[in-house]
Amino acid sequence: MKALILNSGLGHRMGVLTSEHPKCMTEVSPADTILSRQLKQCADYGISEVVMTTGYYDKVLVDYCNFLHLPLKFTFVNNPLYDKTNYIYSIWCAQEYLRDDDILLMHGDLVFENRVLDAVLGSESSCMAVSSTLPLPEKDFKAVIKDGRIEKVGIEFFDSAMAAQPLYKLLKADWLVWLDNIGRFCDAGTRQCYAENAFNEVSGKCIIRPVDVQDMLCSEIDTPQDLETVSARLAQVSSRNVYMCFSTEYIHSGHIAIIKKAKRLGRLTIGVLSDEAVASFKRFPLMPFEERKALVANIAGVANVVEQKTLSYADNLRALKPDFVVHGDDWVNGFQKPIREEVIAVLAEYGGQLVEYPYSSDPKYKELDKMHRAELAMPDLRRGRLRKLLNMKGLVTAIEAHSGITGLIAEKTTVLQDGKTYQFDAMWISSLCDSTAKGKPDIELVDMTSRFRTIDDIMEVTTKPIIFDGDTGGLTEHFIYTVRSLERMGVSMVIIEDKTGLKKNSLFGTEVEQTQDSIENFCAKIAAGKKAQKTHDFMICARIESLILERGMDDALTRAFAFVGAGADAIMIHSRKKDPAEIFEFVQKFREQDKVTPIVVVPTSFNTVTEDEFKARGVNIVIYANQLTRTGFPAMQDAARTILEHHRAKECDDKCMSIKDIITLIPEE
Ligand code: SPV
Ligand code: MG
């Protein structure tokens, strides 16, 4: 597309302001003249060729354009009869340069804000800027609109008309129809009328649609009074603030493109999501907040960067009161829809506006995302994430997974509530559920090789950190190897319980015979494990069975401090009571002496306590240890029974996921 800017006129109504240069060189802001603004806008919107008609102060104008050093190729065409003809003839003088492309046509005295250019250039058909909200001007252009297109343009039309501005986008086919008629006018000696007179005769073949720019700034400057009004409006437009939110860790061309559009609307502030918000919304950020902030701050056009602590924009919008919020249109549906609705509501509180641009879904962005995901699944990155999450969130949640599919449920289940997204932070590979899935009792019968196989199945399809239920840890000599293997695989934490001999599930409590290990032995096992590990990331958590085995609170606490002394990175305190009192008592007494060692709980029995309450009391990891197994198996038993009862599968159908859903449940990577 080429720009055609008409600058041949005398601009005599401007008085002394045009005594030394053409009107377009009049200053409209401290930084710009009418013309420099137009030219910068052209360059910014990717227009590289400008055809400019000249006349009055021709040389001053040409020198000025070159002096601006913009990435534009100029073709200047002088209208030798500039003082005797109108711009219809200037256009005709330049016609040989105007036949090979679409045209953005503007008068040289027109000042318009970028939103106007967005609307005009965004039009798929030829168009002209009109306003449905401005009163019809007495002496300026009006456009007669019929059947969604412009029938006539002129100062004399008032019926079915709207105020119109000489800013057109003209597709080549339409433009050539108009241009040829301009030629007929000029050849016939009709050179003192508007080019629009030629258009009015051929408007049936040159289809120009109105683009309604309402009360956006789009005005010609004809008089010193116009200059004052337009300059004041321009100052307002330039002081507008724009807000966008970014959660990304890498910048691709799609981000740059939307930033470029956003900054055209005003001074751009970017809200960078906090690590915690990113972790809850997407997945754990590989790059911490400060680095993401620096990345965004250094993008050209970004004036300011602030932290956005939640997915909800509300706090930042109320604090910053931006005139515009910019976003891709991908959030119109889907899980971000409520966030969008809240943005619209908050903007309405003070008269702000949401501007949405089409979302760019280039396949290479998906590829980048996939690579990023793959990185998160790599052992070194996955292993260290549990510690990072603990530091970041204070309280981490984990849900049981015992297979690829339960791993995917743990990985992908998300709930949007009160403008926040919730998902599990980590996965727990329970001995109970791993054994149950294999139809075996939870007595350390499923050997480590088989348990590692389960870890591998889960790791293959997920990225979240893994906490492994290591039962008793086995013999110390064996535990060393287990630690090394788990660490190498990328597991973040192993929890071993202070029992010995034939281990039974803790939820049996004292109903079965269980032997608690001595403090000395168990400390030695912990110390040996800590010595064996190679990285700082891997964590060994000591699980205390004193409350399960009814050995009392003092025993539990004595063990806890001894195990921490032996090197345990965390303590898990277990109970099978419904009442959380003994867990709370333990946490309180432990925290009186140790403020930092993470505490883990498994609230299978004491399941009324919320995560917030646990956090407030000083707990750091909450493990939902068996709920997927306990909900999945009854559903399967019920299906099996239903088929047996009816001797066919029909009655079972309503209980089943559709075949289509099940085959699309797992996307092919
Ligand atoms: C498991 O999930 O295997 C556990 C927790 O060890 S519990 O079943 O509560 O003992
Ligand atoms: Mg277990």
CSV table of C-alpha atoms in Angstrom, one decimal, residues 166-561:
chain,number,residue,atom,x,y,z
A,166,PRO,CA,-10.6,13.1,3.8
A,167,LEU,CA,-9.0,9.8,4.9
A,168,TYR,CA,-9.5,6.9,2.7
A,169,LYS,CA,-8.2,3.4,2.2
A,170,LEU,CA,-8.7,2.6,-1.5
A,171,LEU,CA,-8.3,-0.9,-2.9
A,172,LYS,CA,-6.6,-0.6,-6.3
A,173,ALA,CA,-9.7,-1.7,-8.3
A,174,ASP,CA,-11.9,0.9,-6.7
A,175,TRP,CA,-9.2,3.6,-6.8
A,176,LEU,CA,-8.6,3.1,-10.5
A,177,VAL,CA,-12.3,3.7,-11.3
A,178,TRP,CA,-12.1,7.0,-9.3
A,179,LEU,CA,-8.7,8.0,-10.7
A,180,ASP,CA,-9.8,7.5,-14.3
A,181,ASN,CA,-12.8,9.8,-13.7
A,182,ILE,CA,-10.5,12.3,-12.1
A,183,GLY,CA,-8.6,12.1,-15.4
A,184,ARG,CA,-11.8,12.8,-17.4
A,185,PHE,CA,-12.5,15.8,-15.3
A,186,CYS,CA,-9.0,17.3,-15.7
A,187,ASP,CA,-8.8,16.6,-19.4
A,188,ALA,CA,-12.1,18.4,-19.7
A,189,GLY,CA,-10.6,21.4,-17.9
A,190,THR,CA,-12.6,20.8,-14.7
A,191,ARG,CA,-9.7,21.3,-12.3
A,192,GLN,CA,-11.1,23.6,-9.6
A,193,CYS,CA,-13.5,21.2,-7.9
A,194,TYR,CA,-12.9,18.5,-5.3
A,195,ALA,CA,-11.6,15.1,-6.4
A,196,GLU,CA,-14.8,13.8,-4.7
A,197,ASN,CA,-16.9,15.4,-7.5
A,198,ALA,CA,-15.3,12.8,-9.8
A,199,PHE,CA,-16.0,10.1,-7.2
A,200,ASN,CA,-19.7,11.0,-6.9
A,201,GLU,CA,-20.2,10.2,-10.6
A,202,VAL,CA,-18.7,6.7,-10.3
A,203,SER,CA,-19.7,5.7,-6.8
A,204,GLY,CA,-21.7,2.8,-8.1
A,205,LYS,CA,-18.5,1.2,-9.4
A,206,CYS,CA,-16.1,2.5,-6.8
A,207,ILE,CA,-17.4,0.9,-3.6
A,208,ILE,CA,-16.3,2.8,-0.5
A,209,ARG,CA,-17.7,1.8,2.8
A,210,PRO,CA,-18.0,4.2,5.7
A,211,VAL,CA,-15.8,3.5,8.7
A,212,ASP,CA,-17.4,5.1,11.8
A,213,VAL,CA,-14.6,6.6,13.9
A,214,GLN,CA,-17.2,8.3,16.1
A,215,ASP,CA,-15.6,10.9,18.4
A,216,MET,CA,-12.0,9.7,17.9
A,217,LEU,CA,-9.6,12.5,17.0
A,218,CYS,CA,-9.8,12.9,13.2
A,219,SER,CA,-9.8,16.6,12.2
A,220,GLU,CA,-8.5,18.9,9.5
A,221,ILE,CA,-6.7,22.1,10.5
A,222,ASP,CA,-7.9,25.0,8.4
A,223,THR,CA,-7.6,28.0,10.8
A,224,PRO,CA,-5.6,29.0,13.8
A,225,GLN,CA,-8.7,28.2,15.9
A,226,ASP,CA,-8.7,24.6,14.5
A,227,LEU,CA,-5.0,24.4,15.4
A,228,GLU,CA,-5.7,25.3,19.0
A,229,THR,CA,-8.5,22.8,19.3
A,230,VAL,CA,-6.8,19.9,17.6
A,231,SER,CA,-3.5,20.5,19.5
A,232,ALA,CA,-5.4,20.4,22.8
A,233,ARG,CA,-7.1,17.2,21.8
A,234,LEU,CA,-3.9,15.7,20.6
A,235,ALA,CA,-2.3,16.4,24.0
A,236,GLN,CA,-5.1,14.5,25.6
A,237,VAL,CA,-4.7,11.6,23.2
A,238,SER,CA,-1.0,11.4,23.8
A,239,SER,CA,-1.4,11.4,27.6
A,240,ARG,CA,-3.6,8.2,27.5
A,241,ASN,CA,-2.4,5.2,29.4
A,242,VAL,CA,-2.6,1.6,28.2
A,243,TYR,CA,-2.4,-1.6,30.2
A,244,MET,CA,-1.5,-5.1,29.2
A,245,CYS,CA,-0.7,-8.2,31.3
A,246,PHE,CA,2.0,-10.7,30.4
A,247,SER,CA,2.7,-14.1,31.8
A,248,THR,CA,5.1,-15.3,29.1
A,249,GLU,CA,8.8,-16.2,29.7
A,250,TYR,CA,9.8,-15.9,26.1
A,251,ILE,CA,9.0,-13.1,23.6
A,252,HIS,CA,7.9,-14.1,20.1
A,253,SER,CA,6.8,-12.0,17.2
A,254,GLY,CA,3.1,-12.3,18.3
A,255,HIS,CA,3.9,-10.5,21.5
A,256,ILE,CA,5.9,-7.8,19.7
A,257,ALA,CA,3.0,-7.3,17.3
A,258,ILE,CA,0.5,-6.8,20.1
A,259,ILE,CA,2.8,-4.5,22.1
A,260,LYS,CA,3.3,-2.5,19.0
A,261,LYS,CA,-0.5,-2.1,18.6
A,262,ALA,CA,-1.0,-1.3,22.3
A,263,LYS,CA,1.6,1.4,22.4
A,264,ARG,CA,-0.1,3.2,19.5
A,265,LEU,CA,-2.9,3.8,21.9
A,266,GLY,CA,-0.9,5.6,24.5
A,267,ARG,CA,1.8,5.2,27.2
A,268,LEU,CA,2.1,1.4,27.7
A,269,THR,CA,2.3,-0.2,31.2
A,270,ILE,CA,2.8,-3.9,31.3
A,271,GLY,CA,1.7,-5.9,34.3
A,272,VAL,CA,3.9,-9.0,34.7
A,273,LEU,CA,2.3,-11.8,36.5
A,274,SER,CA,3.9,-12.9,39.7
A,275,ASP,CA,5.5,-16.3,39.9
A,276,GLU,CA,2.7,-17.6,42.0
A,277,ALA,CA,0.1,-16.4,39.6
A,278,VAL,CA,1.9,-17.9,36.6
A,279,ALA,CA,2.3,-21.2,38.5
A,280,SER,CA,-1.4,-21.4,39.3
A,281,PHE,CA,-2.5,-20.3,35.8
A,282,LYS,CA,-0.1,-22.1,33.5
A,283,ARG,CA,2.8,-24.0,34.9
A,284,PHE,CA,5.8,-23.3,37.0
A,285,PRO,CA,7.8,-20.4,35.4
A,286,LEU,CA,11.3,-21.4,34.4
A,287,MET,CA,12.2,-17.7,34.6
A,288,PRO,CA,11.5,-16.0,37.9
A,289,PHE,CA,9.5,-12.8,38.1
A,290,GLU,CA,12.5,-10.4,38.1
A,291,GLU,CA,13.9,-11.8,34.9
A,292,ARG,CA,10.5,-11.8,33.2
A,293,LYS,CA,10.1,-8.2,34.3
A,294,ALA,CA,13.5,-7.2,32.9
A,295,LEU,CA,12.7,-9.0,29.6
A,296,VAL,CA,9.5,-7.0,29.1
A,297,ALA,CA,10.9,-3.7,30.4
A,298,ASN,CA,13.5,-3.8,27.6
A,299,ILE,CA,11.0,-4.1,24.8
A,300,ALA,CA,10.8,-0.9,22.7
A,301,GLY,CA,7.6,1.0,23.4
A,302,VAL,CA,7.1,-0.4,27.0
A,303,ALA,CA,7.0,2.7,29.3
A,304,ASN,CA,6.5,1.0,32.6
A,305,VAL,CA,6.4,-2.5,34.2
A,306,VAL,CA,4.4,-3.4,37.3
A,307,GLU,CA,3.7,-6.7,39.1
A,308,GLN,CA,0.3,-8.2,38.7
A,309,LYS,CA,-0.1,-10.5,41.7
A,310,THR,CA,-3.2,-12.4,40.6
A,311,LEU,CA,-4.9,-13.4,37.4
A,312,SER,CA,-7.5,-10.8,38.2
A,313,TYR,CA,-6.6,-7.4,36.7
A,314,ALA,CA,-8.9,-5.6,39.2
A,315,ASP,CA,-6.3,-4.3,41.7
A,316,ASN,CA,-3.9,-2.9,39.1
A,317,LEU,CA,-6.7,-1.4,37.0
A,318,ARG,CA,-8.2,0.4,40.1
A,319,ALA,CA,-4.7,1.6,41.0
A,320,LEU,CA,-3.5,2.7,37.5
A,321,LYS,CA,-6.9,3.6,35.9
A,322,PRO,CA,-5.6,3.0,32.3
A,323,ASP,CA,-7.7,4.4,29.5
A,324,PHE,CA,-7.3,1.2,27.6
A,325,VAL,CA,-6.7,-2.5,28.4
A,326,VAL,CA,-5.3,-4.4,25.4
A,327,HIS,CA,-5.7,-8.2,25.0
A,328,GLY,CA,-5.9,-10.8,22.2
A,329,ASP,CA,-9.5,-11.9,21.5
A,330,ASP,CA,-8.6,-15.5,22.7
A,331,TRP,CA,-10.1,-14.8,26.1
A,332,VAL,CA,-13.6,-14.2,24.8
A,333,ASN,CA,-14.3,-17.8,25.6
A,334,GLY,CA,-12.7,-20.4,27.7
A,335,PHE,CA,-11.3,-20.3,31.2
A,336,GLN,CA,-10.2,-16.6,31.0
A,337,LYS,CA,-13.8,-15.5,30.2
A,338,PRO,CA,-14.6,-14.5,33.8
A,339,ILE,CA,-11.4,-12.5,34.0
A,340,ARG,CA,-12.3,-10.6,30.9
A,341,GLU,CA,-15.8,-9.9,32.2
A,342,GLU,CA,-14.3,-8.5,35.4
A,343,VAL,CA,-11.9,-6.3,33.3
A,344,ILE,CA,-14.9,-4.9,31.4
A,345,ALA,CA,-16.8,-4.3,34.7
A,346,VAL,CA,-13.8,-2.5,36.4
A,347,LEU,CA,-13.1,-0.4,33.3
A,348,ALA,CA,-16.8,0.7,33.3
A,349,GLU,CA,-16.3,2.0,36.8
A,350,TYR,CA,-14.2,4.9,35.5
A,351,GLY,CA,-14.8,4.9,31.7
A,352,GLY,CA,-11.9,2.8,30.5
A,353,GLN,CA,-12.1,0.7,27.4
A,354,LEU,CA,-11.1,-2.8,26.4
A,355,VAL,CA,-9.4,-3.1,23.0
A,356,GLU,CA,-9.0,-6.6,21.6
A,357,TYR,CA,-7.0,-7.7,18.7
A,358,PRO,CA,-7.2,-11.0,16.8
A,359,TYR,CA,-5.2,-13.6,18.6
A,360,SER,CA,-2.2,-14.8,16.5
A,361,SER,CA,-2.1,-18.6,16.7
A,362,ASP,CA,1.0,-19.3,14.6
A,363,PRO,CA,2.0,-23.0,14.7
A,364,LYS,CA,5.5,-21.9,15.7
A,365,TYR,CA,4.2,-20.4,18.9
A,366,LYS,CA,2.7,-23.8,19.8
A,367,GLU,CA,6.0,-25.4,19.0
A,368,LEU,CA,7.8,-23.0,21.4
A,369,ASP,CA,5.2,-23.8,24.0
A,370,LYS,CA,5.8,-27.5,23.5
A,371,MET,CA,9.6,-27.1,23.8
A,372,HIS,CA,9.0,-25.1,27.0
A,373,ARG,CA,6.8,-27.9,28.4
A,374,ALA,CA,9.4,-30.5,27.4
A,375,GLU,CA,12.0,-28.6,29.3
A,376,LEU,CA,9.9,-28.6,32.5
A,377,ALA,CA,9.6,-32.3,32.3
A,378,MET,CA,13.4,-32.8,32.2
A,379,PRO,CA,14.7,-34.4,35.4
A,380,ASP,CA,16.9,-31.5,36.6
A,381,LEU,CA,14.2,-28.9,36.2
A,382,ARG,CA,11.4,-31.0,37.6
A,383,ARG,CA,13.3,-32.1,40.6
A,384,GLY,CA,14.2,-28.6,41.9
A,385,ARG,CA,10.7,-27.3,41.5
A,386,LEU,CA,9.3,-28.6,44.7
A,387,ARG,CA,11.7,-26.5,46.8
A,388,LYS,CA,11.0,-23.5,44.6
A,389,LEU,CA,7.3,-23.9,45.0
A,390,LEU,CA,7.6,-24.2,48.7
A,391,ASN,CA,9.6,-21.0,48.8
A,392,MET,CA,7.2,-19.3,46.5
A,393,LYS,CA,3.8,-20.4,47.9
A,394,GLY,CA,4.4,-21.4,51.4
A,395,LEU,CA,1.8,-24.2,51.0
A,396,VAL,CA,2.0,-26.8,48.3
A,397,THR,CA,-0.7,-29.3,47.4
A,398,ALA,CA,-0.2,-32.7,45.9
A,399,ILE,CA,-2.6,-35.3,44.7
A,400,GLU,CA,-2.1,-39.0,44.3
A,401,ALA,CA,-1.2,-40.4,40.9
A,402,HIS,CA,-0.6,-44.1,40.1
A,403,SER,CA,-0.6,-44.3,36.3
A,404,GLY,CA,-0.2,-42.1,33.2
A,405,ILE,CA,-3.9,-41.2,33.2
A,406,THR,CA,-4.1,-40.3,36.9
A,407,GLY,CA,-0.9,-38.3,36.3
A,408,LEU,CA,-2.6,-36.4,33.6
A,409,ILE,CA,-5.6,-35.7,35.8
A,410,ALA,CA,-3.2,-34.3,38.5
A,411,GLU,CA,-1.4,-32.3,35.9
A,412,LYS,CA,-4.3,-30.8,34.0
A,413,THR,CA,-7.3,-30.4,36.4
A,414,THR,CA,-7.9,-26.7,36.9
A,415,VAL,CA,-10.7,-24.8,38.6
A,416,LEU,CA,-11.4,-21.1,38.2
A,417,GLN,CA,-12.8,-19.6,41.3
A,418,ASP,CA,-13.1,-16.0,42.4
A,419,GLY,CA,-10.8,-14.8,39.6
A,420,LYS,CA,-8.1,-17.3,40.6
A,421,THR,CA,-7.1,-20.5,39.0
A,422,TYR,CA,-6.5,-23.5,41.2
A,423,GLN,CA,-4.5,-26.6,40.3
A,424,PHE,CA,-2.4,-29.1,42.2
A,425,ASP,CA,1.2,-28.2,42.5
A,426,ALA,CA,2.7,-31.7,42.7
A,427,MET,CA,1.9,-35.5,42.6
A,428,TRP,CA,2.1,-38.1,45.3
A,429,ILE,CA,3.0,-41.6,44.2
A,430,SER,CA,1.4,-43.5,47.0
A,431,SER,CA,2.5,-47.0,48.0
A,432,LEU,CA,-1.2,-47.8,48.8
A,433,CYS,CA,-2.5,-46.7,45.4
A,434,ASP,CA,0.4,-48.1,43.4
A,435,SER,CA,-0.1,-51.4,45.1
A,436,THR,CA,-3.9,-51.3,44.8
A,437,ALA,CA,-3.6,-50.5,41.1
A,438,LYS,CA,-1.6,-53.8,40.8
A,439,GLY,CA,-4.1,-55.6,42.9
A,440,LYS,CA,-1.6,-56.1,45.7
A,441,PRO,CA,-1.6,-55.3,49.5
A,442,ASP,CA,0.4,-52.2,50.7
A,443,ILE,CA,3.1,-54.2,52.4
A,444,GLU,CA,6.2,-53.2,50.4
A,445,LEU,CA,5.4,-56.2,48.2
A,446,VAL,CA,5.5,-54.2,45.0
A,447,ASP,CA,9.3,-54.0,44.5
A,448,MET,CA,11.2,-50.8,43.7
A,449,THR,CA,11.8,-51.7,40.0
A,450,SER,CA,8.0,-51.9,39.6
A,451,ARG,CA,7.4,-48.7,41.5
A,452,PHE,CA,10.0,-46.9,39.3
A,453,ARG,CA,8.1,-48.1,36.3
A,454,THR,CA,5.0,-46.3,37.7
A,455,ILE,CA,7.1,-43.1,38.2
A,456,ASP,CA,8.3,-43.4,34.6
A,457,ASP,CA,4.7,-43.8,33.2
A,458,ILE,CA,3.7,-40.7,35.0
A,459,MET,CA,6.8,-38.7,34.2
A,460,GLU,CA,6.4,-39.5,30.5
A,461,VAL,CA,3.1,-37.5,30.3
A,462,THR,CA,3.5,-34.8,33.0
A,463,THR,CA,5.7,-32.0,34.2
A,464,LYS,CA,4.7,-31.4,37.8
A,465,PRO,CA,7.1,-32.3,40.7
A,466,ILE,CA,6.8,-35.8,42.2
A,467,ILE,CA,6.8,-36.8,45.9
A,468,PHE,CA,7.4,-40.5,46.2
A,469,ASP,CA,6.1,-42.7,49.0
A,470,GLY,CA,9.2,-44.7,49.9
A,471,ASP,CA,7.5,-46.8,52.6
A,472,THR,CA,10.2,-47.6,55.2
A,473,GLY,CA,13.0,-47.0,52.8
A,474,GLY,CA,14.0,-50.6,53.2
A,475,LEU,CA,17.4,-51.5,54.5
A,476,THR,CA,19.7,-48.5,54.8
A,477,GLU,CA,22.1,-50.2,52.3
A,478,HIS,CA,19.2,-50.4,49.8
A,479,PHE,CA,17.9,-46.9,50.6
A,480,ILE,CA,21.1,-45.3,49.3
A,481,TYR,CA,20.4,-46.8,45.9
A,482,THR,CA,16.8,-45.8,46.0
A,483,VAL,CA,17.8,-42.2,46.7
A,484,ARG,CA,20.2,-42.1,43.8
A,485,SER,CA,17.7,-43.6,41.4
A,486,LEU,CA,14.9,-41.3,42.4
A,487,GLU,CA,17.1,-38.3,42.2
A,488,ARG,CA,18.4,-39.3,38.8
A,489,MET,CA,14.9,-39.7,37.6
A,490,GLY,CA,13.9,-36.2,38.6
A,491,VAL,CA,11.7,-37.1,41.7
A,492,SER,CA,11.7,-34.1,44.1
A,493,MET,CA,11.2,-35.8,47.5
A,494,VAL,CA,11.0,-39.2,49.0
A,495,ILE,CA,9.1,-39.7,52.2
A,496,ILE,CA,10.1,-42.6,54.4
A,497,GLU,CA,8.3,-43.7,57.5
A,498,ASP,CA,9.9,-44.7,60.8
A,499,LYS,CA,8.7,-48.3,60.8
A,500,THR,CA,10.6,-51.5,60.3
A,501,GLY,CA,9.8,-55.2,59.6
A,502,LEU,CA,6.7,-56.0,57.7
A,503,LYS,CA,5.2,-52.6,57.1
A,504,LYS,CA,1.4,-52.3,56.9
A,505,ASN,CA,-0.6,-49.3,55.8
A,506,SER,CA,-0.8,-46.7,58.6
A,507,LEU,CA,-4.5,-46.3,58.4
A,508,PHE,CA,-4.8,-49.8,60.0
A,509,GLY,CA,-3.2,-48.1,63.0
A,510,THR,CA,-2.9,-50.5,66.0
A,511,GLU,CA,-5.3,-52.9,64.5
A,512,VAL,CA,-2.4,-54.8,63.0
A,513,GLU,CA,1.1,-55.4,64.3
A,514,GLN,CA,3.5,-52.7,63.3
A,515,THR,CA,7.0,-52.0,64.6
A,516,GLN,CA,8.3,-48.5,64.9
A,517,ASP,CA,12.0,-48.1,64.1
A,518,SER,CA,14.4,-46.8,66.8
A,519,ILE,CA,15.3,-43.2,66.6
A,520,GLU,CA,19.0,-44.2,66.2
A,521,ASN,CA,18.4,-46.5,63.3
A,522,PHE,CA,16.1,-44.2,61.5
A,523,CYS,CA,18.5,-41.3,61.9
A,524,ALA,CA,21.2,-43.4,60.4
A,525,LYS,CA,19.0,-44.2,57.4
A,526,ILE,CA,18.2,-40.5,56.9
A,527,ALA,CA,21.9,-39.5,57.2
A,528,ALA,CA,23.0,-42.2,54.8
A,529,GLY,CA,20.3,-41.1,52.2
A,530,LYS,CA,21.4,-37.4,52.5
A,531,LYS,CA,25.0,-38.4,52.0
A,532,ALA,CA,24.1,-40.4,48.9
A,533,GLN,CA,22.3,-37.7,47.0
A,534,LYS,CA,24.1,-35.6,44.5
A,535,THR,CA,22.1,-32.5,44.2
A,536,HIS,CA,20.8,-29.9,46.7
A,537,ASP,CA,17.4,-30.1,45.1
A,538,PHE,CA,16.4,-33.6,46.2
A,539,MET,CA,14.6,-33.8,49.6
A,540,ILE,CA,14.2,-36.6,52.1
A,541,CYS,CA,11.2,-36.3,54.4
A,542,ALA,CA,11.0,-38.3,57.6
A,543,ARG,CA,7.5,-39.5,58.4
A,544,ILE,CA,6.6,-40.0,62.0
A,545,GLU,CA,4.2,-42.8,63.0
A,546,SER,CA,4.1,-42.1,66.7
A,547,LEU,CA,0.5,-40.8,66.6
A,548,ILE,CA,-0.7,-43.6,64.4
A,549,LEU,CA,0.9,-46.2,66.8
A,550,GLU,CA,-0.4,-44.3,69.8
A,551,ARG,CA,3.0,-43.6,71.3
A,552,GLY,CA,2.2,-40.1,72.3
A,553,MET,CA,2.9,-36.5,71.3
A,554,ASP,CA,6.3,-36.3,73.1
A,555,ASP,CA,7.6,-39.3,71.2
A,556,ALA,CA,6.4,-37.7,68.0
A,557,LEU,CA,8.2,-34.4,68.8
A,558,THR,CA,11.4,-36.1,70.1
A,559,ARG,CA,11.6,-38.0,66.9
A,560,ALA,CA,10.8,-35.0,64.7
A,561,PHE,CA,13.7,-33.0,66.2
